[in-house]
XYZ file of C-alpha atoms in Angstrom:
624
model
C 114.665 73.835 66.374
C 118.629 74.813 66.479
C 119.479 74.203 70.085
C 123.217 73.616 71.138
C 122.666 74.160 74.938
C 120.624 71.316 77.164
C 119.017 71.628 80.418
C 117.463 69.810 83.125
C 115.730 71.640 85.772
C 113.906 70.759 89.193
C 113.088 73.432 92.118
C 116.075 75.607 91.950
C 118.620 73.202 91.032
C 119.297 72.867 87.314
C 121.864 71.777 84.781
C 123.185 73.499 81.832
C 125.182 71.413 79.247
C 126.209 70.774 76.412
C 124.171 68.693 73.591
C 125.626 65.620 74.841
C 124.658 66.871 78.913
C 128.360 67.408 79.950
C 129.653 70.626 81.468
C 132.885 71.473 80.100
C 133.203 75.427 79.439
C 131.400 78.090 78.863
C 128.237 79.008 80.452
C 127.732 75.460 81.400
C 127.689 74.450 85.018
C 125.567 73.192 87.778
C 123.520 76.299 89.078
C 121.249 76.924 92.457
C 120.243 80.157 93.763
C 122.327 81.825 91.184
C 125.348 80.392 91.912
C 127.147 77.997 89.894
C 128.295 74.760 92.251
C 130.323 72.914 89.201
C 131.531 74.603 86.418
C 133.305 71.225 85.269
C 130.988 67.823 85.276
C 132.585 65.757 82.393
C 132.758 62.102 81.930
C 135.695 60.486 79.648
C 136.104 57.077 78.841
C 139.816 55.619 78.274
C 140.813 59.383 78.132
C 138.244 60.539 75.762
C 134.402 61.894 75.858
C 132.378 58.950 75.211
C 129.997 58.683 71.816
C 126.872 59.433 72.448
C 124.083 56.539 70.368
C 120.985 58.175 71.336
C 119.803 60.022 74.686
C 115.969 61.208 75.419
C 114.705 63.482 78.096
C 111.709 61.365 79.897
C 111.017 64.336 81.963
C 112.300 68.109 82.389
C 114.373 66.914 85.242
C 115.479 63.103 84.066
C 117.913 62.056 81.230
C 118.210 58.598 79.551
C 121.492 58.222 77.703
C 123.314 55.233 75.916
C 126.712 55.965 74.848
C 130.052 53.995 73.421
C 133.730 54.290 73.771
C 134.717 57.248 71.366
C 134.970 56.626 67.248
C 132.558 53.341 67.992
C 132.681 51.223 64.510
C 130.861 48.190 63.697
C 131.329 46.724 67.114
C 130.894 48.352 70.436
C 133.709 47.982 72.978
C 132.189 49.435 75.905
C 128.671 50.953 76.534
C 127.479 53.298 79.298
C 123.366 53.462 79.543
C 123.160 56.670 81.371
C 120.142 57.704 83.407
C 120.917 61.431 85.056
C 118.332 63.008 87.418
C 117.863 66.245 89.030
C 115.415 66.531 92.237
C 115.433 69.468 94.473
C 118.387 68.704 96.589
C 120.279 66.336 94.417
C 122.110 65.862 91.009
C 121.660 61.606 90.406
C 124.295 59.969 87.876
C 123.705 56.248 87.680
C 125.830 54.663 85.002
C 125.705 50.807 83.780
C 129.240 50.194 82.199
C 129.312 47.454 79.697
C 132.344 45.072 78.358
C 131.906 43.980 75.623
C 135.446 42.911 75.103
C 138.185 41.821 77.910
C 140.744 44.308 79.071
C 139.301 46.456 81.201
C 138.482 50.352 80.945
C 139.454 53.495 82.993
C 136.042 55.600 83.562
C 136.601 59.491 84.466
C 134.418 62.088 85.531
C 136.456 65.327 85.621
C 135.298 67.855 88.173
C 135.748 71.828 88.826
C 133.616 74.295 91.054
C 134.130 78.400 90.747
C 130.785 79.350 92.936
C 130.539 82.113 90.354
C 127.628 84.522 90.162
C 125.331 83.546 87.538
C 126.017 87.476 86.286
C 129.495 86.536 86.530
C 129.195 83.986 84.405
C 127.165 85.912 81.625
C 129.391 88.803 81.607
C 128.493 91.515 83.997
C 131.199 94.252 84.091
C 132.799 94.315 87.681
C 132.794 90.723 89.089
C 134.258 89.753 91.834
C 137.140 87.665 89.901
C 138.260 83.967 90.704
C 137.189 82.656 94.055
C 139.049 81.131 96.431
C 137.798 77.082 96.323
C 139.012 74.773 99.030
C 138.755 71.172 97.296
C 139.839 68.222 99.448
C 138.680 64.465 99.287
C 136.009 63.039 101.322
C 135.067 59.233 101.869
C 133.788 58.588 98.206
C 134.228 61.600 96.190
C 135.471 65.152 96.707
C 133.524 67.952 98.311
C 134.131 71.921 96.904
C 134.020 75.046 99.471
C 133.900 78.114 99.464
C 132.859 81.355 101.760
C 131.576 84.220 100.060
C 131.832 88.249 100.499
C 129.326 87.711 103.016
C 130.429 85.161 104.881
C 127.655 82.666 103.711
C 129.491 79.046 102.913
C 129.131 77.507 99.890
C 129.885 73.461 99.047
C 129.292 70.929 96.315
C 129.664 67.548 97.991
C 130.188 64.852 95.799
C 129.803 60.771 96.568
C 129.830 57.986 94.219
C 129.886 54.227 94.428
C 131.753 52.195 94.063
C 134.505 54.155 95.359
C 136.696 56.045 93.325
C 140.230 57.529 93.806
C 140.244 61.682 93.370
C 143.655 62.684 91.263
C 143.008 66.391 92.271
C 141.100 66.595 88.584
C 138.923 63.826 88.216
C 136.834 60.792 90.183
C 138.728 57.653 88.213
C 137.294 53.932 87.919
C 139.614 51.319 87.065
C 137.128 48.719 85.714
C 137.709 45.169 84.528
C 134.031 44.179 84.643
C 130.632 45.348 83.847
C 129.720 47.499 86.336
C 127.093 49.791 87.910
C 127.981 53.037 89.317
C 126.212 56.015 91.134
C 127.573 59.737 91.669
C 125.378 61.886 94.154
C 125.738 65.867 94.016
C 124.594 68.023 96.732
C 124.998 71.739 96.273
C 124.880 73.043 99.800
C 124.872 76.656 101.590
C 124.809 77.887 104.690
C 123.888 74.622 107.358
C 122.068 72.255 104.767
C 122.915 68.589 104.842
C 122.935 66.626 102.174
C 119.426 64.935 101.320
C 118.649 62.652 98.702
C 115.848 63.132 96.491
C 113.622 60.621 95.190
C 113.350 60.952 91.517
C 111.200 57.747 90.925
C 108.476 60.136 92.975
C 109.014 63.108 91.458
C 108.081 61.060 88.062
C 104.750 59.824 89.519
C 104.340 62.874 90.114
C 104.980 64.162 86.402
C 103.219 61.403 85.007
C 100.094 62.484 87.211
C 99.747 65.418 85.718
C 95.959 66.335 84.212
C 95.501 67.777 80.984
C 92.193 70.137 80.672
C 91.492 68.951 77.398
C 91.449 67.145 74.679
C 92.152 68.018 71.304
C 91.676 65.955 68.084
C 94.748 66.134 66.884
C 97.478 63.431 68.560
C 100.613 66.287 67.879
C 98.658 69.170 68.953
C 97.898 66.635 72.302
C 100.983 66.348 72.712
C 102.253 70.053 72.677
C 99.520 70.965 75.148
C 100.871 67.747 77.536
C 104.367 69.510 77.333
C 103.185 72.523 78.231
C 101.289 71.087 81.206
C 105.014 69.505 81.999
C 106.969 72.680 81.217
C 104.466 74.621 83.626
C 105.315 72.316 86.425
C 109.585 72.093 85.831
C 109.562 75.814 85.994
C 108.066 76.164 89.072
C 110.896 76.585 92.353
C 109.446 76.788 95.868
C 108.879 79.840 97.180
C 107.163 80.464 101.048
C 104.185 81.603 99.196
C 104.110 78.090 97.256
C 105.717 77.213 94.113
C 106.203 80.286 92.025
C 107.192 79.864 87.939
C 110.567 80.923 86.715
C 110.569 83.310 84.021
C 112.457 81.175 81.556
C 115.734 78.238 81.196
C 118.140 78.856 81.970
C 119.356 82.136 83.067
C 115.896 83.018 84.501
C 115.198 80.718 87.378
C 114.329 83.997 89.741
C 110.952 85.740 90.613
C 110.262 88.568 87.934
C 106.889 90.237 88.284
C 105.430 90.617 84.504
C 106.393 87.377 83.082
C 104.934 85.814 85.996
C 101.902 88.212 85.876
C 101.382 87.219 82.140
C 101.929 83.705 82.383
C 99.425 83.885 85.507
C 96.801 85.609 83.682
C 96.958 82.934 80.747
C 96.741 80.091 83.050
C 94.309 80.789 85.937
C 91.893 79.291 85.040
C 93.388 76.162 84.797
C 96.056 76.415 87.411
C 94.627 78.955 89.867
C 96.968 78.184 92.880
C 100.052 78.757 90.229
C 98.305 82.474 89.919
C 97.871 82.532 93.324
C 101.326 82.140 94.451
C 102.207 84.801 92.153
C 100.204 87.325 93.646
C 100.742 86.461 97.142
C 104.774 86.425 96.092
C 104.713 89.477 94.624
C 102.338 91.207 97.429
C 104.854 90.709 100.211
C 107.831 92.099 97.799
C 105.593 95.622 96.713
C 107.558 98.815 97.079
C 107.605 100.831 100.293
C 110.124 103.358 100.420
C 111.657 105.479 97.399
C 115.297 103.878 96.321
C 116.828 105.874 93.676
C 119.074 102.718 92.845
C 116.582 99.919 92.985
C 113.887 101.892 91.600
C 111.922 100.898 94.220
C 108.869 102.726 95.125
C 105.549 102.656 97.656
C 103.357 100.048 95.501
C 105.262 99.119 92.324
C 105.688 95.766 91.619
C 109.507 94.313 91.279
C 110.626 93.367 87.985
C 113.341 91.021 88.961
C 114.669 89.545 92.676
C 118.158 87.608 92.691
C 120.054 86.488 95.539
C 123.554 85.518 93.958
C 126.744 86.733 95.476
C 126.545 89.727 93.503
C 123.115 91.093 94.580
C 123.692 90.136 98.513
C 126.967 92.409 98.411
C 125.137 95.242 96.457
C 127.057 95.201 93.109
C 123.600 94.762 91.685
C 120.400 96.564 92.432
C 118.135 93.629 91.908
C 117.553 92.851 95.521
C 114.256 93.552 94.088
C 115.114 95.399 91.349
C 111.792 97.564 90.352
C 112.551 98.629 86.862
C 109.054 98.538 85.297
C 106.122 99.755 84.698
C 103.696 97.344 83.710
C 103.926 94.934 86.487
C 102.196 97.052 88.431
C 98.496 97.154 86.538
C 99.015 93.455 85.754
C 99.277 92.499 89.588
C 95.879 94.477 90.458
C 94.059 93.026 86.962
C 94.927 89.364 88.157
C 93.867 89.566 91.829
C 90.529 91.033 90.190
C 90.654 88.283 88.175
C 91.196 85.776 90.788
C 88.992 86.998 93.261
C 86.052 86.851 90.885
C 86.355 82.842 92.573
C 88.151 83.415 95.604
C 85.641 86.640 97.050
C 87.920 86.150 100.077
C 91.115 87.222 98.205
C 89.909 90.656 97.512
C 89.936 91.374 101.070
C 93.497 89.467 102.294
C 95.555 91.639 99.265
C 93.600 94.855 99.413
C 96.195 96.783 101.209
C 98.310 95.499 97.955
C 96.185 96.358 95.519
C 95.340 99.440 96.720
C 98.882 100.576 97.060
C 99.394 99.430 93.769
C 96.602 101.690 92.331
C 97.594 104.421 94.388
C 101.177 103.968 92.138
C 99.290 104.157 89.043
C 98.089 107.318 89.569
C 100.974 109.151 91.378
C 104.583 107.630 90.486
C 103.131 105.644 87.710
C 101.752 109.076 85.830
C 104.196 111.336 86.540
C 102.986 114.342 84.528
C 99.301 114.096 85.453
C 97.895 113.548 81.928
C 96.263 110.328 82.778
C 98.449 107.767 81.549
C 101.377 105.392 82.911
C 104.572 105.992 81.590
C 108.375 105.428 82.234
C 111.229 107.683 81.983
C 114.069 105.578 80.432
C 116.954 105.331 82.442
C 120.499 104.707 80.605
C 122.031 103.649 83.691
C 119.623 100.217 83.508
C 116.662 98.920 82.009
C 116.077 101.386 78.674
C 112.496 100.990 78.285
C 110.884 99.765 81.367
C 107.640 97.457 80.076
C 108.203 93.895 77.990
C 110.241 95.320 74.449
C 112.896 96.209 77.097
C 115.281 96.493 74.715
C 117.248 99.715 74.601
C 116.710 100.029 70.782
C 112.447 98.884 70.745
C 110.757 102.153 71.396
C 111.423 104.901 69.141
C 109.822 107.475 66.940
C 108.931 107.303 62.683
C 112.251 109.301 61.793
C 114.204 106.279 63.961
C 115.000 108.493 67.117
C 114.929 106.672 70.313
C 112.454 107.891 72.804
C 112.882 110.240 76.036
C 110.990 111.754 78.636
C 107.881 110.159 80.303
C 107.279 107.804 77.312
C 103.428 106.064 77.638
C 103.347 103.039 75.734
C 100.170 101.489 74.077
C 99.438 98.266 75.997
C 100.287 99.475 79.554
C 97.381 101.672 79.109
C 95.380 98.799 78.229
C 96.830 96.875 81.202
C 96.023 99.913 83.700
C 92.491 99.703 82.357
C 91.791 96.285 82.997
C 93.298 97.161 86.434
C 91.235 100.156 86.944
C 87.898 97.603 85.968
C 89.144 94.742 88.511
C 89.581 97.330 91.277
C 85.903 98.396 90.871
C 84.762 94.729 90.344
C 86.707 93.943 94.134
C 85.209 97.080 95.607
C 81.673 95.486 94.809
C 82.489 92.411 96.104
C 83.610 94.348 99.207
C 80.264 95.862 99.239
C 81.225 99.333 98.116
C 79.846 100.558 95.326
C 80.678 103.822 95.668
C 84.063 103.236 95.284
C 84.064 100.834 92.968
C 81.944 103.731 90.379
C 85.060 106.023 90.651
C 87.177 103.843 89.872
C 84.608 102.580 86.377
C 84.542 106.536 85.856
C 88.212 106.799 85.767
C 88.594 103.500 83.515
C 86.127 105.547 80.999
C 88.210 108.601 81.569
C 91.292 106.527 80.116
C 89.829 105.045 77.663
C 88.583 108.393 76.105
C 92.516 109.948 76.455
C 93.887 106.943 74.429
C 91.510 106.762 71.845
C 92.029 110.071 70.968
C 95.879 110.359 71.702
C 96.695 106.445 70.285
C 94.131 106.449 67.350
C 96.215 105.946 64.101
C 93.635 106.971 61.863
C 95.935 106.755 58.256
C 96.626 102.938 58.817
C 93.848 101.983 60.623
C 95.285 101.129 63.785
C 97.306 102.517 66.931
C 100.767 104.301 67.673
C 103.133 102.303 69.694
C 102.906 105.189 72.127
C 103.820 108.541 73.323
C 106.592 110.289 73.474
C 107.771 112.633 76.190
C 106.814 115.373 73.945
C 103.634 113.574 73.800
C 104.188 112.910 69.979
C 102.554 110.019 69.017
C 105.100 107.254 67.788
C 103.766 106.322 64.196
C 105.299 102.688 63.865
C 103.952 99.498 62.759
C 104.593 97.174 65.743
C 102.653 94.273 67.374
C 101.628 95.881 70.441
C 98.101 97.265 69.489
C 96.933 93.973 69.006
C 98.367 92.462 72.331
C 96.526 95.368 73.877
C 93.188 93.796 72.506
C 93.536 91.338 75.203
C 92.942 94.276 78.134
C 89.614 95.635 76.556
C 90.407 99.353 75.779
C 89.951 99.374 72.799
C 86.499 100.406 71.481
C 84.842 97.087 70.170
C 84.036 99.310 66.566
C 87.948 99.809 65.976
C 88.636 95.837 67.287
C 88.078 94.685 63.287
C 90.390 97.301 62.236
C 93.409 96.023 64.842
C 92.911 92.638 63.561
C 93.341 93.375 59.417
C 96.417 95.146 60.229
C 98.278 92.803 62.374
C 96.929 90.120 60.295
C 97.947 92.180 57.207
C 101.250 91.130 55.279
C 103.199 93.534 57.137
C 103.047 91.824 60.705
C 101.978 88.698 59.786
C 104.609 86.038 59.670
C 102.260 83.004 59.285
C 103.679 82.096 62.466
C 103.003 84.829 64.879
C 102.750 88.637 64.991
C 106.230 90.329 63.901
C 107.151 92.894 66.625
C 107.397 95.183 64.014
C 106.319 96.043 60.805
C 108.565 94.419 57.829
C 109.019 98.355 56.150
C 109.824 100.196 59.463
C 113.468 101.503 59.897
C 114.748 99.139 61.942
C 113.031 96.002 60.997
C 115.352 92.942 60.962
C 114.097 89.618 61.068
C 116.330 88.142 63.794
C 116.486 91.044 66.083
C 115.144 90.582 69.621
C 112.015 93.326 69.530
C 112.212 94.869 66.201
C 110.639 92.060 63.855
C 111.012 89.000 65.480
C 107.787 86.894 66.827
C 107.199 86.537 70.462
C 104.886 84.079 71.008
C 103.464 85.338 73.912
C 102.984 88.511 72.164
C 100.777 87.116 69.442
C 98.580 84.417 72.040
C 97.862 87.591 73.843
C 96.273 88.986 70.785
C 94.198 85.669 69.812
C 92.742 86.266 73.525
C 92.046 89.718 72.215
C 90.389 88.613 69.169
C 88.323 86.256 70.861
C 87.410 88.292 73.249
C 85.891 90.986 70.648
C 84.332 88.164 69.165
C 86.593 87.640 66.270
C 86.719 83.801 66.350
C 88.151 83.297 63.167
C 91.092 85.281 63.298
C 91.746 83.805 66.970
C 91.723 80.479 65.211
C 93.866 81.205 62.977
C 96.722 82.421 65.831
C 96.220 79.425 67.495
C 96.752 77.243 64.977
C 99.651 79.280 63.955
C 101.632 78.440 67.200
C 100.403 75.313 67.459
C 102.108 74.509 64.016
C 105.551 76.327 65.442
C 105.285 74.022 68.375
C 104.938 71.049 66.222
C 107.764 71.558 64.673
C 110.180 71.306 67.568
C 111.677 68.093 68.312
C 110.253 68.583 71.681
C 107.056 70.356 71.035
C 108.221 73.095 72.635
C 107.487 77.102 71.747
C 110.434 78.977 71.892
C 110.619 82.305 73.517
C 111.028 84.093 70.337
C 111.320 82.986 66.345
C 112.954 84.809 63.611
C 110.343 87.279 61.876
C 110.913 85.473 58.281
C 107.455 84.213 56.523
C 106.282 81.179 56.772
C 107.308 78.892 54.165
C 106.626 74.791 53.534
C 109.413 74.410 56.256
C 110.194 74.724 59.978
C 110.168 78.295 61.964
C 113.703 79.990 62.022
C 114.880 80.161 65.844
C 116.317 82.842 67.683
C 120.089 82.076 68.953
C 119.512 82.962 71.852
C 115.885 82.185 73.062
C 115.257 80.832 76.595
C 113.677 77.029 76.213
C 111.309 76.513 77.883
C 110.332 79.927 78.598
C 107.723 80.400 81.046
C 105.032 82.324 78.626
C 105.268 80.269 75.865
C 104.883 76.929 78.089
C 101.640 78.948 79.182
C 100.354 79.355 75.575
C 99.142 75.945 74.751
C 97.190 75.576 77.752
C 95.629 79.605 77.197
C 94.780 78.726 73.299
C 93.891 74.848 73.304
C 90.420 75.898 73.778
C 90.645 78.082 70.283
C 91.174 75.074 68.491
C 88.338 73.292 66.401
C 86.985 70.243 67.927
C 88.997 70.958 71.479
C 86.880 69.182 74.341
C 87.332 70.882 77.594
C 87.015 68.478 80.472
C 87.024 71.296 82.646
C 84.971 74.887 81.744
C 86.998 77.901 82.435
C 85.646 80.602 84.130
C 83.335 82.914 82.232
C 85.927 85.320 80.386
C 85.399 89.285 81.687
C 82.666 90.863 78.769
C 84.215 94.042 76.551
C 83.562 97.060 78.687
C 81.548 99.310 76.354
């Protein structure tokens, strides 16, 4: 896959780089709690950027690296084996510098700190401008301050050994032997101390990991043990537990539907991941109306940042609530977790309840039974996952307005609507729980007759506020498989169409149909394939019983993993057909991205011959 941007990632803390790990410009820089601590890490070697020979990641938080002076020939003069480690309190350099000839070598690591926002840094309009950074030397190294709007103080202490001498741009080395040296960064707010972190544990601790199954194929093995790995880096600790970022590297930050997706892939296998997403998410639900944040009593937040930006209120995402499927998804996976935690059901019921109680008042607000959003042109465009401002329109290429229902939020309010009555029962109250299996029918009767597509076969993308139905070709119906909504008798149907040379890529799902208006192949929602997108529609395939045409998704993505140098999925791939060669990437595609580290582990089971060591929980039956 194309890739010109490297991280390394543990907790919070993580590294963005270039392909040879340095930091020099750009977007690069050292980042925690959305602030970037260096904006300059850069080693040079007799005044130039050493060569790197080779360099491998042995973990998501651990570089090996073996470089040379620069324009190495025949014969290397000097050689640096690099090993560069990232725990969650420290950035590790250690450094081995070789001579392989007499005369000595000056070593540099060149050094700057901005404490920008991470917005900042990726363009939002109205920063705050260059910071005031005190930089003096300390014992060792050089420590970076700075006090924010706020008043909360911000430093990146660095230390290295041996000793260096600071030049007010770079830590030098004057070496005339071989030599071993170590550089310790600490990116510190507030009171924090600097603490060392233990990377040789953290690795036990990767290499610990359990894989659920087994599959017969050594490369497909090996894309489901980087998932396992990918599942873990992403996580940063949270006080509900560790909670998984929504994708690297701009999105180390709680946001409520990729988290709610990539729980409901995953809990079966990693039900305390899914737990700590709803617990997270509980404690953060709307309780008051705020025009600006969106925020209201039971939604679910979108996306919560705590950069300089947010904390001074130049942003609204302090939660920012701008959606409205995360919502449905939160009550559909505490039903689906408390089917083996009974006790759960009771400990989040406020939540849930509150959450349905948004689903039927702010979430539907013209009455007609459905959730919808209003698109707002002030911030997010189309509040559910196509949030792009240009996904959602009608068949003459209008964008949409009014209270605009999409297709698989209805399916995602149903499944919520079927939990709620399945944690009423366990509650012992039936009652209840039949109201809310009466209103789940109730839905499901208003969108099969307003979604229906009956000339192709298969289902608008939605309503509009006019409550015309969108007649485009785009991937969504078959994601929405995966809720149950759908009548099984039209399930068949769903699948020839998205299967059909129109969406089909031979890698994934195309977000939209290859003779639509605005179908490009390397667009982010309008013909591209989101992995995600198309796992969630093997899950719906399997889950009407279609078992070929699962398998066939599956191995699909499993293949576009393969191909990766790391056996990584990317968060999206170019919408071109398959062909005897690799995927086309997206530019700009997150990597690892937390759904599509959750897809191997969802779909392994899909695969012919897969042994499970451990059996999944029995998968919810089609409502009929």
């Amino acid at each position: 896959m194309l890739s010109t941007r490297t991280v390394l990632k543990e907790n919070d803390l993580y590294l963005v780089g270039d392909p040879a790990y340095q930091v020099a410009q750009g977007e690069s820089g050292l980042y925690r709690r959305d602030t970037r601590f260096l904006s300059r890490y850069e080693w040079w070697l007799d005044g130039e950027r050493p060569q790197p020979l080779a360099q491998h990641e042995r973990w998501p938080f651990w570089l090996h690296q073996q470089s040379a002076n620069a324009g190495v020939g025949y014969t290397m003069r000097v050689g640096l084996a690099r090993d560069l480690t990232l725990t969650a309190t420290e950035l590790r350099d250690r450094l081995r510098v070789t001579l392989y000839r007499p005369g000595g070598c000056r070593l540099s690591l060149h050094l700057g700190a901005d404490f920008l926002d991470m917005f900042e840094v990726r363009g939002w309009p109205g920063g705050l401008g260059p910071r005031r950074v005190e930089t003096r030397p300390v014992p060792g190294g050089v420590e970076f301050a700075y006090t924010a709007g706020d008043g909360l103080r911000c430093r990146t202490l660095v230390q290295a050994s041996p000793a260096p001498t600071w030049d007010g741009e770079a830590l030098t080395w004057e070496l005339e032997e071989s030599t071993d040296l170590e550089v310790s960064v600490f990116p510190l707010q507030g009171e924090e101390a600097p603490t060392p972190g233990d990377p040789q544990a953290l690795a036990r601790e990767y290499a610990a990991l359990g894989v659920p199954f087994t599959l017969p194929d050594p490369r497909d093995q090996e894309v489901l043990e980087q998932s396992v790995r990918d599942l873990r880096s992403l996580g940063f600790e949270t006080e509900a537990g560790r909670f998984p970022a929504a994708g690297l590297p701009w999105f180390v930050a709680p946001f409520g539907r990729d988290s709610l997706i990539l729980a409901l892939l995953t809990h079966r296998w990693q039900p305390d991941l899914a737990l700590t997403v709803a617990r997270y998410l509980a404690a953060r639900q709307g309780k008051r109306l705020d025009p600006v944040t969106l925020e209201q009593p039971g939604k679910i937040l979108h996306e919560e940042r705590v950069g300089e930006l947010t904390r001074l209120g130049r942003t609204p995402h302090r939660p920012y609530y701008a959606t409205a499927d995360a919502t449905p998804l939160f009550v559909w996976l505490v039903g689906e977790l408390s089917a083996g935690r009974p006790e759960l059901a009771a400990e989040l019921r406020p939540h849930w309840e509150a959450a349905l109680e948004w689903l039927i008042t702010f979430g539907d607000p013209d009455g007609d039974g459905l959730i919808e959003y209003t698109p707002d042109p002030g911030g997010i465009t189309n509040a559910v996952w196509k949030d792009s401002g240009d996904s959602t329109f009608t068949e003459q290429g209008e964008d949409v307005s009014g209270h605009v229902a999409v297709i698989e939020v209805q399916g995602y309010a149903y499944a919520a609507y079927l939990a709620a009555a399945r944690m009423y029962r366990l509650l012992g109250e039936p009652k209840r729980a039949g109201e809310w299996e009466e209103r789940a029918a109730r839905l499901r009767e208003t969108f099969q007759r307003a979604f229906w597509w009956p000339e192709r076969g298969y289902y608008v993308h939605g309503l509009n506020g006019d409550k015309g139905p969108l007649r485009v070709l785009v991937s969504n119906p078959a994601h929405t498989l995966w809720t149950g909504i759908i009548p099984p008798e039209f399930a068949p149907q769903v699948a020839r169409v998205a299967l059909g040379a129109e969406l089909w890529s031979g890698w994934g799902i195309r977000t939209l149909g290859v003779h639509e208006s605005r179908y490009n192949p390397v667009s982010y929602h309008n013909g591209s394939v989101w992995p995600h997108d198309t796992a969630a529609a093997a899950l719906g395939f399997e889950r009407y019983g279609l078992h070929a045409e699962a398998a066939q998704v599956a191995r699909a993505l499993f293949d576009a993993a393969r191909w990766a140098p790391d056996r990584r999925l990317s968060e999206l791939l170019a919408g071109f057909s398959r062909d005897d060669g690799p995927p086309v990437p997206y530019p700009a595609a997150c990597h690892p991205q937390g759904w599509d580290a959750a897809i191997p582990l969802a779909l392994a089971h899909l695969l012919p011959g897969a042994a499970v060591g451990t059996a999944p929980q029995e998968r919810t039956p089609v409502e009929r």
